[in-house]
Every structure is written in C-alpha cells, then in structure tokens.
Amino acid sequence: MDGENLPAGNLWQALKRVKGNGGSPGIDGRTVDDLPGYLKQHWLEIREQLLSGTYQPQPVRRVEIPKPDGGVRKLGVPTVLDRMIQQAVMQVLQSSWDNTFSESNYGFRPGRSAHQAVARAQQHIAAGYRWVVDLDLEKFFDRVNHDRLMGQIAGRVHDKRLLRLIRSWLKAGMLENGLVGPTDEGTPQGGPLSPLLSNLVLDELDRELERRGHRFARYADDCNIYVRSRRAGQRLMGGLTRLLEGKLKLKVNREKSAVARPWERKFLGFSFTNGRQPKRRIAPKAKSRFEARVRILTRRTRGISIETMVRELGRYLQGWQGYFGFCQTPTVLDRFNKWIRRRIRSAACKQWRTGKTRYARLRELGLSHDLAARTAGHQWGPWRLSRTEALSYAMPAAYFDRLGLPSLRCTTGA
C-alpha cells in the first residue's frame, strides 16, 4: 500500500496493528482485509473529517463471550475503520500518559504484564503484609461515568477536536438485536482505546493508595491491596468503597470483594502458598477450568486419531503453559502431565475395540507377545487399562514426546 491517498506515520502504524490483531467486523461488515482498499478510496475524505472535527464513528456491535467462571462478558466491537483511528489516538495518548501512571499499575501498559503484577503481590506478602483487600468492581467497563472521564481527559488533552472525537466514541451507541441503543456510561470492551481510558479512570484509586502508603498491585480492574492485619484491611475496604462509589461513580461487588488471607484468594489466575516465603500456585478455579478443557479435548468418544488429538491438545497446552508455567509448584504440573498421558492412553484403548486389535497395536508399540496377549485379554474398560504397566511401557513419556505433546513445567526455575 503506497500513495498519497493513504494514512501515514502514526496512522500507518495503527493500520498495521489493527490488521495484525485481526478480529471480527463491526456493524458495517467490513473486515480488516477490506480496510486497505477502502482507505485507498476514502482516506482523503476521512482525513478532512478528522481535521475539521466532524468525523462521526459508527455504533459498536454487541458480542457476548462466555466467562470462564460462568456468565457472559459483553464486548462492543467497533468497525475496523474506527478501530484503526482509535488505535492511532491510543498510541499518541499512551506515549504521553504512560509514565504518569503508578508503578503498581500493570494492566495494558507497554513492557508490563499480569505476571509482573502477580510477582509484585508475592513480594508484598513475603514482606509481612499477609492480609489482602481483594476489590472486585462490578461491571467496571460498563459503569464508567462519561462526564467524569471526559473531565479527566480534558485535564491532559487540550485539542477540542480530539476531545469531541473521544466523546463521540463513548456516545456512539451499541447495535444489539437489530436496534441501536444509546451508551450513557461505560467504555465498551473491544475498542483499542478502552484499556487506556480504564487506566485513567482508576489512576485516582492508585494515587489515593499511594498517598496512604499502601502496598498494592493492580491489573485493569483487578486490584489487591496488602496490609498487616484483618482490622486494617476492613477499615481500608470501607474507605475505598466510599471513594469508588461516591467519587469515582463505580460499583464495588460486595459479594466477590473480601478481606482475607492471600492464600484464600486468587489474583489473575494465581494464588499463593502460606509459608514464610510464599510461592505462586495456580488458583483452584483455574485448575478446574484446565481439567475441564483437557477432558473435552481427550474425550474417548471424539472419533479422531490419537495423533490429531495430541495436535489439538498440544495447541491448548502451549498457550496454557505460556501463562500458568509462571507458577512455582512443579509437583502440580507433574501430576497434570501424568493425568494427561493417562487420558490419551485411555482414548487409545477405546479405539482398539477388540482384543485382536489391542494385541496388534501393543505389539507394534514394542510389547512382548506374552504381555501384549495378557493385556489384550483383559475385560477391563479403557480407563482401568490405561493405568496398567503394559500401557505405561507401550506409551511412555518418550512416546508422547515423539508425538509432539508439550510437557508442562515451571518456567521460572522453581
């Protein structure tokens, strides 16, 4: 894509980022692959609208995705053109705003990650702050007060055209069930600018915590503050609830928020052991979700080859390992590895429907005639057979390595 009718500089970088991120179309049906061609025809007109302050974004498309712990998360998907322009605005604003945010804020910031937030929380616990104020904000992205947010932005941005553009995105409306409804509050998740605006909204919370000298870690609307006693935590919870609901116009979910021991709570999918030197462990709900997903991928009735099953499972395990390999409990991952291998052995036994087939396959896998014959003659079901010595010999860990099955391990030297 070259030519004078195309965006340049920061907008060009935004276009590349939006194309790289992919994603579904907005209400106009235009895809990221359609965008370059559309810009070739219309960029001069769009550019003039942006410069004159007359550009009007289209409503976002409502999409619901299931939450891991039940319920749905409502996203608002802008058109690809609005995504590109939002991305360009975000890049400029982030470059000037980011260094003004708190050191304890790890969400949606360059060079920062959820892992860093979890490690900071671990440091606070190790330093003796062994009570946590675990704040849960109810429908945070849906409840952001527009007037208050625009006031915060106006304190940092003086170009009235840009202020009008940002407000127009906030007020663009949402298409749901064929009707466009107004958006009087909230910053719809799905647009490139929303994460940066969420950081601006909660920067006031960060500054108040810093003013009081508290130790905390925040990633988006997940905020954990560490104190030395339950009583201190309860006082803090009351004060923060008044701040969030009174001044910031947000809503604290009292059922999900708590003052508790850190090892009784989860933070970004992790929890901690309760020793003098706490270790990162995978939170129980995260383990349950993992087990449920593996059960689906290794179901004996899927009707696919073991090689295909391992390939599909491997893709999931690689992504899961990339995040949860940050834990420091290798024995848990070892148990998962053994359990996964047993489930695949069980699926193989199910596919070897007859004793004759079982015998032939076990011989192909290197078992002696006697051991293969004894194992094939059992009337046991696949799950019980998968635990036998014969199946462990026939399909050892090295067998799964050859198939390309990732082995789960801690990635931090724990």
mmCIF file of C-alpha atoms in Angstrom:
data_model
loop_
_atom_site.group_PDB
_atom_site.id
_atom_site.type_symbol
_atom_site.label_atom_id
_atom_site.label_comp_id
_atom_site.label_asym_id
_atom_site.label_seq_id
_atom_site.Cartn_x
_atom_site.Cartn_y
_atom_site.Cartn_z
ATOM 1 C CA MET A 1 0.000 0.000 0.000
ATOM 2 C CA ASP A 2 1.597 3.213 -1.193
ATOM 3 C CA GLY A 3 0.239 6.533 -2.366
ATOM 4 C CA GLU A 4 -0.760 9.978 -1.247
ATOM 5 C CA ASN A 5 -4.357 8.909 -0.544
ATOM 6 C CA LEU A 6 -3.288 6.650 2.312
ATOM 7 C CA PRO A 7 -2.637 7.338 6.025
ATOM 8 C CA ALA A 8 0.970 7.863 7.051
ATOM 9 C CA GLY A 9 3.102 7.878 10.172
ATOM 10 C CA ASN A 10 1.184 7.098 13.350
ATOM 11 C CA LEU A 11 -1.966 6.136 11.417
ATOM 12 C CA TRP A 12 0.028 3.784 9.229
ATOM 13 C CA GLN A 13 1.345 2.047 12.358
ATOM 14 C CA ALA A 14 -2.212 1.862 13.680
ATOM 15 C CA LEU A 15 -3.395 0.263 10.451
ATOM 16 C CA LYS A 16 -0.682 -2.378 10.672
ATOM 17 C CA ARG A 17 -1.565 -3.100 14.294
ATOM 18 C CA VAL A 18 -5.289 -3.459 13.566
ATOM 19 C CA LYS A 19 -4.557 -5.767 10.628
ATOM 20 C CA GLY A 20 -2.206 -7.814 12.780
ATOM 21 C CA ASN A 21 -4.758 -8.138 15.572
ATOM 22 C CA GLY A 22 -7.460 -9.351 13.209
ATOM 23 C CA GLY A 23 -10.855 -9.649 14.851
ATOM 24 C CA SER A 24 -14.404 -9.713 13.582
ATOM 25 C CA PRO A 25 -16.110 -6.949 11.575
ATOM 26 C CA GLY A 26 -18.190 -4.170 13.098
ATOM 27 C CA ILE A 27 -21.752 -3.299 12.105
ATOM 28 C CA ASP A 28 -20.735 -2.431 8.516
ATOM 29 C CA GLY A 29 -19.429 -5.941 7.856
ATOM 30 C CA ARG A 30 -16.048 -4.636 6.669
ATOM 31 C CA THR A 31 -13.115 -6.905 7.573
ATOM 32 C CA VAL A 32 -9.511 -5.980 8.342
ATOM 33 C CA ASP A 33 -8.573 -7.303 4.894
ATOM 34 C CA ASP A 34 -11.079 -4.912 3.305
ATOM 35 C CA LEU A 35 -9.707 -1.892 5.145
ATOM 36 C CA PRO A 36 -6.653 -1.023 2.970
ATOM 37 C CA GLY A 37 -8.744 -0.961 -0.190
ATOM 38 C CA TYR A 38 -11.416 1.152 1.485
ATOM 39 C CA LEU A 39 -8.798 3.641 2.675
ATOM 40 C CA LYS A 40 -7.357 3.982 -0.835
ATOM 41 C CA GLN A 41 -10.733 5.309 -1.988
ATOM 42 C CA HIS A 42 -11.852 7.309 1.047
ATOM 43 C CA TRP A 43 -8.837 8.360 3.118
ATOM 44 C CA LEU A 44 -8.733 11.996 1.968
ATOM 45 C CA GLU A 45 -12.374 12.424 2.932
ATOM 46 C CA ILE A 46 -11.856 10.708 6.308
ATOM 47 C CA ARG A 47 -8.736 12.795 6.965
ATOM 48 C CA GLU A 48 -10.648 16.022 6.290
ATOM 49 C CA GLN A 49 -13.404 14.959 8.703
ATOM 50 C CA LEU A 50 -10.843 14.223 11.408
ATOM 51 C CA LEU A 51 -9.078 17.561 10.940
ATOM 52 C CA SER A 52 -12.326 19.526 10.937
ATOM 53 C CA GLY A 53 -13.724 17.687 13.944
ATOM 54 C CA THR A 54 -16.748 16.362 12.031
ATOM 55 C CA TYR A 55 -15.855 12.656 11.937
ATOM 56 C CA GLN A 56 -18.705 10.508 13.292
ATOM 57 C CA PRO A 57 -17.931 6.964 14.451
ATOM 58 C CA GLN A 58 -20.459 4.207 13.893
ATOM 59 C CA PRO A 59 -22.172 2.307 16.721
ATOM 60 C CA VAL A 60 -20.359 -0.752 18.037
ATOM 61 C CA ARG A 61 -21.636 -4.291 17.549
ATOM 62 C CA ARG A 62 -22.575 -6.114 20.748
ATOM 63 C CA VAL A 63 -20.901 -9.514 21.162
ATOM 64 C CA GLU A 64 -21.213 -11.834 24.145
ATOM 65 C CA ILE A 65 -18.460 -14.272 25.094
ATOM 66 C CA PRO A 66 -18.685 -16.753 27.977
ATOM 67 C CA LYS A 67 -16.700 -16.025 31.126
ATOM 68 C CA PRO A 68 -14.508 -18.845 32.481
ATOM 69 C CA ASP A 69 -16.400 -18.846 35.797
ATOM 70 C CA GLY A 70 -19.890 -18.546 34.294
ATOM 71 C CA GLY A 71 -21.958 -15.744 32.840
ATOM 72 C CA VAL A 72 -21.038 -13.720 29.789
ATOM 73 C CA ARG A 73 -18.786 -10.777 29.069
ATOM 74 C CA LYS A 74 -20.346 -8.185 26.789
ATOM 75 C CA LEU A 75 -17.984 -6.707 24.225
ATOM 76 C CA GLY A 76 -18.566 -3.820 21.865
ATOM 77 C CA VAL A 77 -16.853 -4.354 18.512
ATOM 78 C CA PRO A 78 -16.197 -1.101 16.596
ATOM 79 C CA THR A 79 -15.900 -1.031 12.818
ATOM 80 C CA VAL A 80 -12.388 -1.706 11.541
ATOM 81 C CA LEU A 81 -12.068 1.953 10.491
ATOM 82 C CA ASP A 82 -12.951 3.143 13.996
ATOM 83 C CA ARG A 83 -10.553 0.562 15.421
ATOM 84 C CA MET A 84 -7.741 1.978 13.302
ATOM 85 C CA ILE A 85 -8.439 5.574 14.326
ATOM 86 C CA GLN A 86 -8.841 4.581 17.992
ATOM 87 C CA GLN A 87 -5.551 2.711 17.793
ATOM 88 C CA ALA A 88 -3.828 5.804 16.382
ATOM 89 C CA VAL A 89 -5.254 8.002 19.159
ATOM 90 C CA MET A 90 -4.299 5.430 21.786
ATOM 91 C CA GLN A 91 -0.693 5.308 20.535
ATOM 92 C CA VAL A 92 -0.294 9.072 20.856
ATOM 93 C CA LEU A 93 -2.009 9.378 24.239
ATOM 94 C CA GLN A 94 -0.270 6.358 25.731
ATOM 95 C CA SER A 95 3.159 7.698 24.815
ATOM 96 C CA SER A 96 2.493 10.834 26.904
ATOM 97 C CA TRP A 97 0.334 9.350 29.664
ATOM 98 C CA ASP A 98 2.040 6.083 30.495
ATOM 99 C CA ASN A 99 4.917 7.466 32.546
ATOM 100 C CA THR A 100 2.411 9.346 34.735
ATOM 101 C CA PHE A 101 0.693 6.159 35.924
ATOM 102 C CA SER A 102 1.502 4.338 39.160
ATOM 103 C CA GLU A 103 4.370 1.854 39.363
ATOM 104 C CA SER A 104 1.859 -0.594 40.882
ATOM 105 C CA ASN A 105 -0.381 -0.471 37.791
ATOM 106 C CA TYR A 106 0.479 -3.356 35.426
ATOM 107 C CA GLY A 107 -2.543 -3.547 33.111
ATOM 108 C CA PHE A 108 -2.466 -2.635 29.404
ATOM 109 C CA ARG A 109 0.877 -0.870 29.588
ATOM 110 C CA PRO A 110 3.965 -1.319 27.389
ATOM 111 C CA GLY A 111 6.544 -3.598 28.971
ATOM 112 C CA ARG A 112 4.199 -4.648 31.788
ATOM 113 C CA SER A 113 2.288 -7.863 32.313
ATOM 114 C CA ALA A 114 -0.015 -9.849 34.552
ATOM 115 C CA HIS A 115 2.993 -11.936 35.636
ATOM 116 C CA GLN A 116 4.700 -8.803 36.933
ATOM 117 C CA ALA A 117 1.571 -7.889 38.901
ATOM 118 C CA VAL A 118 1.464 -11.353 40.486
ATOM 119 C CA ALA A 119 5.184 -11.163 41.339
ATOM 120 C CA ARG A 120 4.671 -7.749 42.976
ATOM 121 C CA ALA A 121 1.825 -9.167 45.065
ATOM 122 C CA GLN A 122 4.095 -12.037 46.108
ATOM 123 C CA GLN A 123 6.755 -9.549 47.239
ATOM 124 C CA HIS A 124 4.261 -7.736 49.451
ATOM 125 C CA ILE A 125 3.196 -10.986 51.120
ATOM 126 C CA ALA A 126 6.828 -12.021 51.671
ATOM 127 C CA ALA A 127 7.461 -8.619 53.298
ATOM 128 C CA GLY A 128 4.917 -9.447 56.003
ATOM 129 C CA TYR A 129 1.730 -7.950 54.540
ATOM 130 C CA ARG A 130 -0.235 -11.146 54.952
ATOM 131 C CA TRP A 131 -3.786 -9.862 54.641
ATOM 132 C CA VAL A 132 -5.277 -8.811 51.327
ATOM 133 C CA VAL A 133 -8.075 -6.396 50.483
ATOM 134 C CA ASP A 134 -9.371 -8.033 47.313
ATOM 135 C CA LEU A 135 -11.500 -5.474 45.448
ATOM 136 C CA ASP A 136 -13.940 -6.565 42.759
ATOM 137 C CA LEU A 137 -15.546 -3.831 40.681
ATOM 138 C CA GLU A 138 -18.942 -4.802 39.346
ATOM 139 C CA LYS A 139 -19.204 -4.439 35.552
ATOM 140 C CA PHE A 140 -16.385 -1.908 35.636
ATOM 141 C CA PHE A 141 -16.146 -1.212 31.886
ATOM 142 C CA ASP A 142 -19.933 -0.794 31.676
ATOM 143 C CA ARG A 143 -20.165 1.690 34.566
ATOM 144 C CA VAL A 144 -17.531 4.316 33.796
ATOM 145 C CA ASN A 145 -19.100 7.774 34.156
ATOM 146 C CA HIS A 146 -18.647 9.655 30.878
ATOM 147 C CA ASP A 147 -18.684 13.180 32.281
ATOM 148 C CA ARG A 148 -16.138 12.338 34.945
ATOM 149 C CA LEU A 149 -13.912 10.536 32.439
ATOM 150 C CA MET A 150 -14.050 13.402 29.950
ATOM 151 C CA GLY A 151 -13.104 15.789 32.736
ATOM 152 C CA GLN A 152 -10.016 13.690 33.454
ATOM 153 C CA ILE A 153 -9.106 13.567 29.752
ATOM 154 C CA ALA A 154 -9.596 17.332 29.389
ATOM 155 C CA GLY A 155 -7.030 17.805 32.138
ATOM 156 C CA ARG A 156 -4.470 16.147 29.857
ATOM 157 C CA VAL A 157 -5.716 16.914 26.311
ATOM 158 C CA HIS A 158 -6.317 20.460 25.086
ATOM 159 C CA ASP A 159 -7.264 19.808 21.449
ATOM 160 C CA LYS A 160 -11.042 20.258 21.339
ATOM 161 C CA ARG A 161 -11.330 18.181 18.162
ATOM 162 C CA LEU A 162 -9.738 15.212 19.898
ATOM 163 C CA LEU A 163 -11.953 15.667 22.952
ATOM 164 C CA ARG A 164 -15.037 15.677 20.696
ATOM 165 C CA LEU A 165 -13.788 12.568 18.908
ATOM 166 C CA ILE A 166 -13.260 10.638 22.150
ATOM 167 C CA ARG A 167 -16.664 11.658 23.474
ATOM 168 C CA SER A 168 -18.265 10.595 20.185
ATOM 169 C CA TRP A 169 -16.771 7.118 20.613
ATOM 170 C CA LEU A 170 -18.148 6.918 24.140
ATOM 171 C CA LYS A 171 -21.595 8.026 22.938
ATOM 172 C CA ALA A 172 -21.636 6.098 19.626
ATOM 173 C CA GLY A 173 -24.283 3.612 20.768
ATOM 174 C CA MET A 174 -24.445 -0.148 20.508
ATOM 175 C CA LEU A 175 -26.215 -2.395 17.997
ATOM 176 C CA GLU A 176 -27.979 -5.302 19.696
ATOM 177 C CA ASN A 177 -30.830 -7.436 18.331
ATOM 178 C CA GLY A 178 -31.097 -5.179 15.308
ATOM 179 C CA LEU A 179 -31.558 -1.977 17.301
ATOM 180 C CA VAL A 180 -29.046 0.735 18.187
ATOM 181 C CA GLY A 181 -29.255 1.719 21.839
ATOM 182 C CA PRO A 182 -27.597 4.744 23.466
ATOM 183 C CA THR A 183 -24.481 4.414 25.640
ATOM 184 C CA ASP A 184 -24.809 6.804 28.546
ATOM 185 C CA GLU A 185 -21.984 5.268 30.569
ATOM 186 C CA GLY A 186 -19.149 2.793 30.154
ATOM 187 C CA THR A 187 -16.214 2.263 27.813
ATOM 188 C CA PRO A 188 -17.128 -0.785 25.700
ATOM 189 C CA GLN A 189 -14.541 -3.556 25.825
ATOM 190 C CA GLY A 190 -13.383 -4.343 22.320
ATOM 191 C CA GLY A 191 -12.019 -0.979 21.220
ATOM 192 C CA PRO A 192 -8.262 -0.234 21.325
ATOM 193 C CA LEU A 193 -8.774 2.939 23.372
ATOM 194 C CA SER A 194 -10.829 1.423 26.219
ATOM 195 C CA PRO A 195 -7.893 -0.137 28.138
ATOM 196 C CA LEU A 196 -6.033 3.184 28.256
ATOM 197 C CA LEU A 197 -9.167 5.018 29.389
ATOM 198 C CA SER A 198 -9.708 2.411 32.107
ATOM 199 C CA ASN A 199 -6.219 3.132 33.417
ATOM 200 C CA LEU A 200 -7.043 6.818 33.526
ATOM 201 C CA VAL A 201 -10.276 6.167 35.439
ATOM 202 C CA LEU A 202 -8.519 4.069 38.086
ATOM 203 C CA ASP A 203 -5.411 6.241 38.319
ATOM 204 C CA GLU A 204 -7.212 8.193 41.041
ATOM 205 C CA LEU A 205 -7.573 4.996 43.072
ATOM 206 C CA ASP A 206 -3.861 4.269 42.612
ATOM 207 C CA ARG A 207 -2.884 7.769 43.750
ATOM 208 C CA GLU A 208 -5.064 7.543 46.834
ATOM 209 C CA LEU A 209 -3.483 4.213 47.785
ATOM 210 C CA GLU A 210 -0.019 5.667 47.272
ATOM 211 C CA ARG A 211 -0.902 8.768 49.297
ATOM 212 C CA ARG A 212 -1.849 6.492 52.198
ATOM 213 C CA GLY A 213 1.357 4.476 51.811
ATOM 214 C CA HIS A 214 -0.336 1.186 50.913
ATOM 215 C CA ARG A 215 1.264 -1.718 49.073
ATOM 216 C CA PHE A 216 -0.811 -2.960 46.162
ATOM 217 C CA ALA A 217 -0.834 -4.448 42.689
ATOM 218 C CA ARG A 218 -3.430 -3.646 40.052
ATOM 219 C CA TYR A 219 -4.100 -5.086 36.615
ATOM 220 C CA ALA A 220 -7.083 -3.372 34.939
ATOM 221 C CA ASP A 221 -9.965 -3.674 37.417
ATOM 222 C CA ASP A 222 -8.267 -6.444 39.442
ATOM 223 C CA CYS A 223 -6.776 -4.695 42.466
ATOM 224 C CA ASN A 224 -5.245 -6.334 45.554
ATOM 225 C CA ILE A 225 -4.003 -4.232 48.483
ATOM 226 C CA TYR A 226 -1.802 -5.878 51.131
ATOM 227 C CA VAL A 227 -1.955 -4.948 54.822
ATOM 228 C CA ARG A 228 -0.698 -6.370 58.107
ATOM 229 C CA SER A 229 -3.983 -7.159 59.874
ATOM 230 C CA ARG A 230 -7.614 -8.009 59.229
ATOM 231 C CA ARG A 231 -8.712 -4.907 61.121
ATOM 232 C CA ALA A 232 -6.580 -2.637 58.916
ATOM 233 C CA GLY A 233 -7.992 -4.367 55.858
ATOM 234 C CA GLN A 234 -11.578 -3.890 56.983
ATOM 235 C CA ARG A 235 -11.008 -0.183 57.611
ATOM 236 C CA LEU A 236 -9.403 0.160 54.193
ATOM 237 C CA MET A 237 -12.204 -1.733 52.468
ATOM 238 C CA GLY A 238 -14.750 0.674 53.917
ATOM 239 C CA GLY A 239 -12.774 3.744 52.879
ATOM 240 C CA LEU A 240 -12.112 2.501 49.358
ATOM 241 C CA THR A 241 -15.745 1.555 48.852
ATOM 242 C CA ARG A 242 -16.772 5.114 49.726
ATOM 243 C CA LEU A 243 -14.145 6.505 47.334
ATOM 244 C CA LEU A 244 -15.064 4.228 44.443
ATOM 245 C CA GLU A 245 -18.811 4.503 44.753
ATOM 246 C CA GLY A 246 -19.019 8.123 45.908
ATOM 247 C CA LYS A 247 -16.342 9.973 43.995
ATOM 248 C CA LEU A 248 -15.489 7.667 41.089
ATOM 249 C CA LYS A 249 -19.120 6.611 40.490
ATOM 250 C CA LEU A 250 -18.205 2.927 40.253
ATOM 251 C CA LYS A 251 -19.782 -0.081 41.990
ATOM 252 C CA VAL A 252 -17.975 -2.445 44.377
ATOM 253 C CA ASN A 253 -19.228 -6.027 44.198
ATOM 254 C CA ARG A 254 -19.596 -6.787 47.894
ATOM 255 C CA GLU A 255 -20.191 -10.498 47.341
ATOM 256 C CA LYS A 256 -16.921 -11.003 45.484
ATOM 257 C CA SER A 257 -14.773 -8.494 47.404
ATOM 258 C CA ALA A 258 -13.206 -9.598 50.677
ATOM 259 C CA VAL A 259 -10.566 -9.063 53.342
ATOM 260 C CA ALA A 260 -8.795 -12.397 53.683
ATOM 261 C CA ARG A 261 -5.508 -14.244 53.693
ATOM 262 C CA PRO A 262 -3.829 -14.125 50.269
ATOM 263 C CA TRP A 263 -3.741 -17.923 50.002
ATOM 264 C CA GLU A 264 -7.541 -17.934 50.344
ATOM 265 C CA ARG A 265 -7.993 -15.652 47.330
ATOM 266 C CA LYS A 266 -6.968 -15.612 43.678
ATOM 267 C CA PHE A 267 -5.252 -12.866 41.712
ATOM 268 C CA LEU A 268 -5.066 -13.059 37.923
ATOM 269 C CA GLY A 269 -5.453 -16.844 37.983
ATOM 270 C CA PHE A 270 -2.842 -17.427 40.694
ATOM 271 C CA SER A 271 -2.827 -17.805 44.442
ATOM 272 C CA PHE A 272 -0.010 -18.268 46.951
ATOM 273 C CA THR A 273 1.206 -20.795 49.487
ATOM 274 C CA ASN A 274 1.150 -19.724 53.133
ATOM 275 C CA GLY A 275 4.784 -20.351 54.054
ATOM 276 C CA ARG A 276 7.247 -17.719 55.228
ATOM 277 C CA GLN A 277 8.435 -17.428 51.638
ATOM 278 C CA PRO A 278 5.183 -17.662 49.642
ATOM 279 C CA LYS A 279 5.231 -19.466 46.325
ATOM 280 C CA ARG A 280 2.984 -18.838 43.380
ATOM 281 C CA ARG A 281 0.429 -21.559 42.789
ATOM 282 C CA ILE A 282 -2.386 -21.995 40.292
ATOM 283 C CA ALA A 283 -5.709 -20.893 41.757
ATOM 284 C CA PRO A 284 -8.248 -23.726 42.283
ATOM 285 C CA LYS A 285 -10.738 -22.329 39.754
ATOM 286 C CA ALA A 286 -8.012 -22.045 37.119
ATOM 287 C CA LYS A 287 -7.054 -25.680 37.735
ATOM 288 C CA SER A 288 -10.682 -26.767 37.441
ATOM 289 C CA ARG A 289 -11.092 -24.919 34.140
ATOM 290 C CA PHE A 290 -7.902 -26.516 32.845
ATOM 291 C CA GLU A 291 -9.070 -30.013 33.788
ATOM 292 C CA ALA A 292 -12.464 -29.435 32.199
ATOM 293 C CA ARG A 293 -10.875 -28.312 28.928
ATOM 294 C CA VAL A 294 -8.459 -31.244 28.828
ATOM 295 C CA ARG A 295 -11.352 -33.655 29.425
ATOM 296 C CA ILE A 296 -13.137 -32.224 26.402
ATOM 297 C CA LEU A 297 -10.053 -32.433 24.172
ATOM 298 C CA THR A 298 -9.245 -36.032 25.249
ATOM 299 C CA ARG A 299 -12.774 -37.402 25.285
ATOM 300 C CA ARG A 300 -12.712 -41.050 24.258
ATOM 301 C CA THR A 301 -15.769 -40.636 22.008
ATOM 302 C CA ARG A 302 -14.378 -37.831 19.845
ATOM 303 C CA GLY A 303 -13.785 -40.131 16.899
ATOM 304 C CA ILE A 304 -10.392 -38.695 15.911
ATOM 305 C CA SER A 305 -6.955 -40.277 15.708
ATOM 306 C CA ILE A 306 -4.578 -40.087 18.651
ATOM 307 C CA GLU A 307 -2.221 -38.000 16.529
ATOM 308 C CA THR A 308 -4.962 -35.449 15.826
ATOM 309 C CA MET A 309 -5.991 -35.430 19.481
ATOM 310 C CA VAL A 310 -2.422 -34.765 20.584
ATOM 311 C CA ARG A 311 -2.027 -31.995 17.998
ATOM 312 C CA GLU A 312 -5.193 -30.179 19.147
ATOM 313 C CA LEU A 313 -4.396 -30.722 22.813
ATOM 314 C CA GLY A 314 -0.839 -29.532 22.249
ATOM 315 C CA ARG A 315 -2.006 -26.156 20.945
ATOM 316 C CA TYR A 316 -4.075 -25.624 24.080
ATOM 317 C CA LEU A 317 -1.290 -26.773 26.400
ATOM 318 C CA GLN A 318 1.250 -24.438 24.797
ATOM 319 C CA GLY A 319 -0.946 -21.413 25.436
ATOM 320 C CA TRP A 320 -1.804 -22.536 28.961
ATOM 321 C CA GLN A 321 1.841 -23.252 29.752
ATOM 322 C CA GLY A 322 2.826 -19.812 28.495
ATOM 323 C CA TYR A 323 0.748 -18.229 31.254
ATOM 324 C CA PHE A 324 0.491 -20.734 34.104
ATOM 325 C CA GLY A 325 4.046 -22.007 33.741
ATOM 326 C CA PHE A 326 4.784 -18.950 35.896
ATOM 327 C CA CYS A 327 3.670 -20.987 38.922
ATOM 328 C CA GLN A 328 6.192 -22.353 41.429
ATOM 329 C CA THR A 329 4.556 -25.703 42.173
ATOM 330 C CA PRO A 330 6.189 -28.228 39.827
ATOM 331 C CA THR A 331 4.553 -31.225 41.549
ATOM 332 C CA VAL A 332 1.135 -29.950 40.421
ATOM 333 C CA LEU A 333 2.315 -29.777 36.812
ATOM 334 C CA ASP A 334 3.877 -33.242 37.116
ATOM 335 C CA ARG A 335 0.519 -34.622 38.231
ATOM 336 C CA PHE A 336 -1.167 -32.910 35.293
ATOM 337 C CA ASN A 337 1.371 -34.437 32.872
ATOM 338 C CA LYS A 338 0.741 -37.947 34.192
ATOM 339 C CA TRP A 339 -3.029 -37.459 34.158
ATOM 340 C CA ILE A 340 -2.989 -36.125 30.579
ATOM 341 C CA ARG A 341 -0.906 -39.067 29.359
ATOM 342 C CA ARG A 342 -3.281 -41.483 31.055
ATOM 343 C CA ARG A 343 -6.283 -39.866 29.401
ATOM 344 C CA ILE A 344 -4.678 -40.242 25.978
ATOM 345 C CA ARG A 345 -3.791 -43.881 26.704
ATOM 346 C CA SER A 346 -7.424 -44.410 27.688
ATOM 347 C CA ALA A 347 -8.600 -42.871 24.419
ATOM 348 C CA ALA A 348 -6.259 -45.206 22.528
ATOM 349 C CA CYS A 349 -7.628 -48.242 24.398
ATOM 350 C CA LYS A 350 -11.158 -47.172 23.453
ATOM 351 C CA GLN A 351 -10.162 -47.061 19.783
ATOM 352 C CA TRP A 352 -8.665 -50.563 19.985
ATOM 353 C CA ARG A 353 -12.125 -52.051 20.245
ATOM 354 C CA THR A 354 -11.325 -55.772 20.063
ATOM 355 C CA GLY A 355 -8.787 -57.910 21.825
ATOM 356 C CA LYS A 356 -7.215 -58.745 18.472
ATOM 357 C CA THR A 357 -6.716 -55.066 17.623
ATOM 358 C CA ARG A 358 -5.362 -54.330 21.087
ATOM 359 C CA TYR A 359 -2.854 -57.153 20.778
ATOM 360 C CA ALA A 360 -1.685 -55.947 17.360
ATOM 361 C CA ARG A 361 -1.294 -52.347 18.446
ATOM 362 C CA LEU A 362 0.538 -53.247 21.646
ATOM 363 C CA ARG A 363 2.949 -55.408 19.692
ATOM 364 C CA GLU A 364 3.538 -52.529 17.269
ATOM 365 C CA LEU A 365 4.366 -50.371 20.275
ATOM 366 C CA GLY A 366 7.055 -52.790 21.399
ATOM 367 C CA LEU A 367 5.434 -55.084 23.973
ATOM 368 C CA SER A 368 6.370 -58.733 24.174
ATOM 369 C CA HIS A 369 3.948 -61.391 22.938
ATOM 370 C CA ASP A 370 3.059 -62.512 26.478
ATOM 371 C CA LEU A 371 2.470 -59.057 27.953
ATOM 372 C CA ALA A 372 0.514 -57.896 24.892
ATOM 373 C CA ALA A 373 -1.632 -61.030 24.962
ATOM 374 C CA ARG A 374 -2.370 -60.778 28.701
ATOM 375 C CA THR A 375 -3.285 -57.112 28.416
ATOM 376 C CA ALA A 376 -5.434 -57.568 25.302
ATOM 377 C CA GLY A 377 -7.336 -60.373 27.012
ATOM 378 C CA HIS A 378 -8.488 -58.237 29.957
ATOM 379 C CA GLN A 379 -12.156 -57.331 30.131
ATOM 380 C CA TRP A 380 -11.322 -54.043 31.843
ATOM 381 C CA GLY A 381 -12.572 -50.763 30.492
ATOM 382 C CA PRO A 382 -10.289 -48.199 28.798
ATOM 383 C CA TRP A 383 -9.673 -46.091 31.922
ATOM 384 C CA ARG A 384 -8.561 -49.062 34.004
ATOM 385 C CA LEU A 385 -6.443 -50.424 31.173
ATOM 386 C CA SER A 386 -4.742 -47.049 30.776
ATOM 387 C CA ARG A 387 -3.253 -47.472 34.246
ATOM 388 C CA THR A 388 -1.659 -50.855 33.616
ATOM 389 C CA GLU A 389 2.070 -51.433 33.472
ATOM 390 C CA ALA A 390 1.697 -52.630 29.888
ATOM 391 C CA LEU A 391 0.246 -49.328 28.664
ATOM 392 C CA SER A 392 2.940 -47.391 30.510
ATOM 393 C CA TYR A 393 5.599 -49.466 28.740
ATOM 394 C CA ALA A 394 3.866 -49.217 25.358
ATOM 395 C CA MET A 395 3.172 -45.465 25.594
ATOM 396 C CA PRO A 396 5.786 -43.952 27.936
ATOM 397 C CA ALA A 397 6.517 -40.253 28.284
ATOM 398 C CA ALA A 398 9.004 -40.521 25.411
ATOM 399 C CA TYR A 399 6.208 -41.756 23.136
ATOM 400 C CA PHE A 400 4.243 -38.574 23.774
ATOM 401 C CA ASP A 401 7.378 -36.502 23.257
ATOM 402 C CA ARG A 402 7.731 -38.043 19.812
ATOM 403 C CA LEU A 403 4.112 -37.153 19.029
ATOM 404 C CA GLY A 404 4.890 -33.550 19.967
ATOM 405 C CA LEU A 405 2.842 -33.343 23.169
ATOM 406 C CA PRO A 406 4.173 -30.447 25.300
ATOM 407 C CA SER A 407 5.255 -31.332 28.821
ATOM 408 C CA LEU A 408 4.003 -28.857 31.407
ATOM 409 C CA ARG A 409 6.749 -27.349 33.567
ATOM 410 C CA CYS A 410 7.509 -24.290 35.652
ATOM 411 C CA THR A 411 9.223 -21.661 33.551
ATOM 412 C CA THR A 412 10.792 -19.721 36.447
ATOM 413 C CA GLY A 413 13.301 -22.262 37.745
ATOM 414 C CA ALA A 414 11.085 -23.234 40.683
#
